[in-house]
Amino acid sequence: MNITKKDLRQSTQAQGVLHVLSSRFSHGMWLTLSSLGVVGPTEFNPPRYPRDAQAFDLNDIGHDMSIAFGRLSEEIKTTKSG
C-alpha cells in the first residue's frame, strides 16, 4: 500500500487524528526505541588514579631529566678529553 501526503492530509482532516504514519518514520522509530531496551545502561567505570598523580608524574619527569643530563655531561667530558 503506497501512502501519499495527500492521503495523510485527508485522513487527518476526516478523523481528526493522524492514524497513518509513513512506514520509513515508524520503522526507524521502532528500531530506535527497541534498540534502547536491548542495550540498556552501560556500566561507567573510569580508570582510578591516585590523588597525587601529577606529583608522581613530575617526579618521574625529574628523574628522567636527571638521567639524561648525567649522560649528556658524561658525553661532553669524553668528547672534550679525546
CSV table of N, CA and C in Angstrom, one decimal:
chain,number,residue,atom,x,y,z
A,1,MET,N,0.9,-1.2,0.0
A,1,MET,CA,0.0,0.0,0.0
A,1,MET,C,0.9,1.2,0.0
A,2,ASN,N,0.7,2.1,-1.0
A,2,ASN,CA,1.5,3.3,-1.1
A,2,ASN,C,0.7,4.5,-0.6
A,3,ILE,N,1.3,5.1,0.5
A,3,ILE,CA,0.5,6.2,1.1
A,3,ILE,C,1.2,7.5,0.7
A,4,THR,N,0.4,8.5,0.2
A,4,THR,CA,1.0,9.8,-0.2
A,4,THR,C,0.7,10.8,0.9
A,5,LYS,N,1.3,12.0,0.7
A,5,LYS,CA,1.0,13.1,1.6
A,5,LYS,C,-0.5,13.5,1.5
A,6,LYS,N,-1.0,13.4,0.3
A,6,LYS,CA,-2.5,13.8,0.2
A,6,LYS,C,-3.3,12.8,1.0
A,7,ASP,N,-3.0,11.5,1.0
A,7,ASP,CA,-3.8,10.6,1.8
A,7,ASP,C,-3.7,10.9,3.3
A,8,LEU,N,-2.5,11.3,3.7
A,8,LEU,CA,-2.3,11.6,5.1
A,8,LEU,C,-3.1,12.9,5.5
A,9,ARG,N,-3.1,13.9,4.6
A,9,ARG,CA,-3.9,15.1,4.9
A,9,ARG,C,-5.4,14.8,5.0
A,10,GLN,N,-5.8,13.9,4.1
A,10,GLN,CA,-7.3,13.6,4.1
A,10,GLN,C,-7.6,12.8,5.4
A,11,SER,N,-6.7,11.9,5.8
A,11,SER,CA,-7.1,11.1,7.0
A,11,SER,C,-7.0,11.9,8.2
A,12,THR,N,-6.2,13.0,8.3
A,12,THR,CA,-6.2,13.8,9.4
A,12,THR,C,-7.4,14.7,9.5
A,13,GLN,N,-7.8,15.2,8.4
A,13,GLN,CA,-9.0,16.1,8.3
A,13,GLN,C,-10.2,15.3,8.6
A,14,ALA,N,-10.3,14.1,8.1
A,14,ALA,CA,-11.6,13.4,8.2
A,14,ALA,C,-11.7,12.8,9.6
A,15,GLN,N,-10.7,12.3,10.2
A,15,GLN,CA,-10.8,11.6,11.5
A,15,GLN,C,-10.3,12.5,12.7
A,16,GLY,N,-9.6,13.6,12.4
A,16,GLY,CA,-9.2,14.5,13.5
A,16,GLY,C,-7.9,14.1,14.1
A,17,VAL,N,-7.4,12.9,13.8
A,17,VAL,CA,-6.1,12.4,14.3
A,17,VAL,C,-5.4,11.7,13.2
A,18,LEU,N,-4.1,11.7,13.3
A,18,LEU,CA,-3.3,11.0,12.2
A,18,LEU,C,-3.2,9.6,12.6
A,19,HIS,N,-3.8,8.7,11.8
A,19,HIS,CA,-3.8,7.3,12.1
A,19,HIS,C,-2.7,6.6,11.3
A,20,VAL,N,-2.2,7.3,10.3
A,20,VAL,CA,-1.3,6.6,9.4
A,20,VAL,C,0.0,7.4,9.4
A,21,LEU,N,1.1,6.7,9.8
A,21,LEU,CA,2.4,7.3,9.7
A,21,LEU,C,3.2,6.7,8.5
A,22,SER,N,4.1,7.5,8.0
A,22,SER,CA,4.9,6.9,6.9
A,22,SER,C,5.7,5.7,7.4
A,23,SER,N,5.8,4.7,6.6
A,23,SER,CA,6.4,3.5,7.0
A,23,SER,C,7.9,3.7,7.4
A,24,ARG,N,8.6,4.6,6.7
A,24,ARG,CA,10.0,4.9,7.0
A,24,ARG,C,10.2,5.4,8.4
A,25,PHE,N,9.3,6.4,8.7
A,25,PHE,CA,9.4,7.0,10.0
A,25,PHE,C,9.1,6.0,11.1
A,26,SER,N,8.0,5.3,11.0
A,26,SER,CA,7.6,4.4,12.0
A,26,SER,C,8.6,3.3,12.2
A,27,HIS,N,9.1,2.8,11.1
A,27,HIS,CA,10.1,1.7,11.2
A,27,HIS,C,11.4,2.2,11.9
A,28,GLY,N,11.8,3.4,11.5
A,28,GLY,CA,13.0,4.0,12.2
A,28,GLY,C,12.8,4.2,13.7
A,29,MET,N,11.6,4.7,14.0
A,29,MET,CA,11.2,5.0,15.4
A,29,MET,C,11.2,3.7,16.2
A,30,TRP,N,10.6,2.6,15.6
A,30,TRP,CA,10.5,1.3,16.2
A,30,TRP,C,11.9,0.8,16.5
A,31,LEU,N,12.8,0.8,15.5
A,31,LEU,CA,14.1,0.3,15.7
A,31,LEU,C,14.9,1.1,16.7
A,32,THR,N,14.7,2.4,16.8
A,32,THR,CA,15.4,3.2,17.8
A,32,THR,C,14.9,2.9,19.2
A,33,LEU,N,13.6,2.8,19.4
A,33,LEU,CA,13.1,2.5,20.7
A,33,LEU,C,13.4,1.1,21.2
A,34,SER,N,13.4,0.1,20.2
A,34,SER,CA,13.7,-1.2,20.6
A,34,SER,C,15.1,-1.4,20.9
A,35,SER,N,16.0,-0.7,20.2
A,35,SER,CA,17.4,-0.8,20.5
A,35,SER,C,17.8,-0.3,21.8
A,36,LEU,N,17.1,0.7,22.3
A,36,LEU,CA,17.4,1.3,23.6
A,36,LEU,C,17.1,0.3,24.7
A,37,GLY,N,16.1,-0.5,24.6
A,37,GLY,CA,15.8,-1.5,25.6
A,37,GLY,C,16.7,-2.7,25.6
A,38,VAL,N,17.3,-3.0,24.4
A,38,VAL,CA,18.2,-4.2,24.4
A,38,VAL,C,19.5,-3.8,24.9
A,39,VAL,N,20.0,-2.6,24.6
A,39,VAL,CA,21.4,-2.2,25.1
A,39,VAL,C,21.4,-2.0,26.6
A,40,GLY,N,20.4,-1.2,27.0
A,40,GLY,CA,20.3,-0.8,28.4
A,40,GLY,C,21.5,0.1,28.8
A,41,PRO,N,21.5,0.4,30.1
A,41,PRO,CA,22.5,1.4,30.6
A,41,PRO,C,23.9,0.6,30.6
A,42,THR,N,24.9,1.4,30.2
A,42,THR,CA,26.3,0.8,30.2
A,42,THR,C,26.9,1.1,31.6
A,43,GLU,N,27.8,0.3,32.0
A,43,GLU,CA,28.5,0.5,33.3
A,43,GLU,C,29.6,1.5,33.1
A,44,PHE,N,29.6,2.5,33.9
A,44,PHE,CA,30.6,3.5,33.8
A,44,PHE,C,31.7,3.2,34.9
A,45,ASN,N,32.8,2.9,34.4
A,45,ASN,CA,33.9,2.5,35.3
A,45,ASN,C,35.2,3.2,34.8
A,46,PRO,N,35.4,4.5,35.2
A,46,PRO,CA,36.5,5.2,34.8
A,46,PRO,C,37.8,4.7,35.5
A,47,PRO,N,39.0,4.9,34.9
A,47,PRO,CA,40.2,4.4,35.5
A,47,PRO,C,40.5,5.2,36.8
A,48,ARG,N,41.0,4.5,37.7
A,48,ARG,CA,41.3,5.1,39.0
A,48,ARG,C,42.7,5.5,39.1
A,49,TYR,N,42.9,6.8,39.5
A,49,TYR,CA,44.3,7.3,39.6
A,49,TYR,C,44.5,7.8,41.0
A,50,PRO,N,45.7,7.8,41.5
A,50,PRO,CA,45.9,8.3,42.8
A,50,PRO,C,45.7,9.8,42.9
A,51,ARG,N,45.4,10.4,44.0
A,51,ARG,CA,45.1,11.8,44.1
A,51,ARG,C,46.2,12.7,43.7
A,52,ASP,N,47.5,12.2,44.0
A,52,ASP,CA,48.6,13.0,43.7
A,52,ASP,C,49.4,12.4,42.4
A,53,ALA,N,48.6,12.1,41.4
A,53,ALA,CA,49.1,11.6,40.2
A,53,ALA,C,50.1,12.5,39.5
A,54,GLN,N,49.7,13.8,39.6
A,54,GLN,CA,50.6,14.8,38.9
A,54,GLN,C,51.9,14.9,39.6
A,55,ALA,N,52.0,14.8,41.0
A,55,ALA,CA,53.2,14.8,41.7
A,55,ALA,C,54.1,13.6,41.3
A,56,PHE,N,53.4,12.4,41.1
A,56,PHE,CA,54.2,11.2,40.6
A,56,PHE,C,54.8,11.5,39.2
A,57,ASP,N,53.9,12.1,38.4
A,57,ASP,CA,54.4,12.4,37.0
A,57,ASP,C,55.6,13.3,37.1
A,58,LEU,N,55.5,14.4,37.9
A,58,LEU,CA,56.6,15.3,37.9
A,58,LEU,C,57.9,14.7,38.5
A,59,ASN,N,57.7,13.8,39.5
A,59,ASN,CA,58.9,13.0,40.0
A,59,ASN,C,59.5,12.2,38.9
A,60,ASP,N,58.7,11.5,38.1
A,60,ASP,CA,59.2,10.6,37.1
A,60,ASP,C,59.9,11.5,36.0
A,61,ILE,N,59.3,12.6,35.7
A,61,ILE,CA,60.0,13.5,34.7
A,61,ILE,C,61.3,14.0,35.2
A,62,GLY,N,61.3,14.4,36.4
A,62,GLY,CA,62.6,14.9,37.0
A,62,GLY,C,63.6,13.8,37.1
A,63,HIS,N,63.3,12.6,37.4
A,63,HIS,CA,64.2,11.5,37.4
A,63,HIS,C,64.8,11.3,36.0
A,64,ASP,N,63.9,11.2,35.0
A,64,ASP,CA,64.3,11.0,33.6
A,64,ASP,C,65.2,12.2,33.1
A,65,MET,N,64.9,13.4,33.5
A,65,MET,CA,65.7,14.5,33.1
A,65,MET,C,67.1,14.5,33.8
A,66,SER,N,67.2,14.1,35.0
A,66,SER,CA,68.5,14.0,35.7
A,66,SER,C,69.4,12.9,35.1
A,67,ILE,N,68.8,11.8,34.7
A,67,ILE,CA,69.5,10.7,34.0
A,67,ILE,C,70.0,11.2,32.6
A,68,ALA,N,69.1,12.0,31.9
A,68,ALA,CA,69.5,12.5,30.6
A,68,ALA,C,70.6,13.5,30.7
A,69,PHE,N,70.6,14.4,31.7
A,69,PHE,CA,71.6,15.4,31.9
A,69,PHE,C,72.9,14.7,32.3
A,70,GLY,N,72.8,13.7,33.1
A,70,GLY,CA,74.0,12.9,33.5
A,70,GLY,C,74.7,12.3,32.3
A,71,ARG,N,73.9,11.7,31.5
A,71,ARG,CA,74.5,11.1,30.2
A,71,ARG,C,75.1,12.1,29.3
A,72,LEU,N,74.4,13.3,29.2
A,72,LEU,CA,74.9,14.4,28.4
A,72,LEU,C,76.3,14.9,29.0
A,73,SER,N,76.4,15.1,30.3
A,73,SER,CA,77.6,15.6,30.9
A,73,SER,C,78.7,14.6,30.7
A,74,GLU,N,78.4,13.3,30.8
A,74,GLU,CA,79.5,12.2,30.6
A,74,GLU,C,79.9,12.3,29.1
A,75,GLU,N,79.0,12.5,28.2
A,75,GLU,CA,79.4,12.5,26.8
A,75,GLU,C,80.2,13.8,26.5
A,76,ILE,N,79.9,14.9,27.1
A,76,ILE,CA,80.7,16.1,26.9
A,76,ILE,C,82.1,15.9,27.5
A,77,LYS,N,82.2,15.3,28.6
A,77,LYS,CA,83.5,15.1,29.2
A,77,LYS,C,84.4,14.2,28.3
A,78,THR,N,83.8,13.1,27.8
A,78,THR,CA,84.6,12.2,26.9
A,78,THR,C,85.0,12.9,25.6
A,79,THR,N,84.1,13.7,25.0
A,79,THR,CA,84.5,14.4,23.8
A,79,THR,C,85.5,15.5,23.9
A,80,LYS,N,85.5,16.2,25.1
A,80,LYS,CA,86.5,17.2,25.3
A,80,LYS,C,87.9,16.6,25.6
A,81,SER,N,87.9,15.5,26.3
A,81,SER,CA,89.2,14.9,26.7
A,81,SER,C,89.9,14.2,25.5
A,82,GLY,N,89.1,13.7,24.6
A,82,GLY,CA,89.6,12.9,23.5
A,82,GLY,C,90.1,13.7,22.4
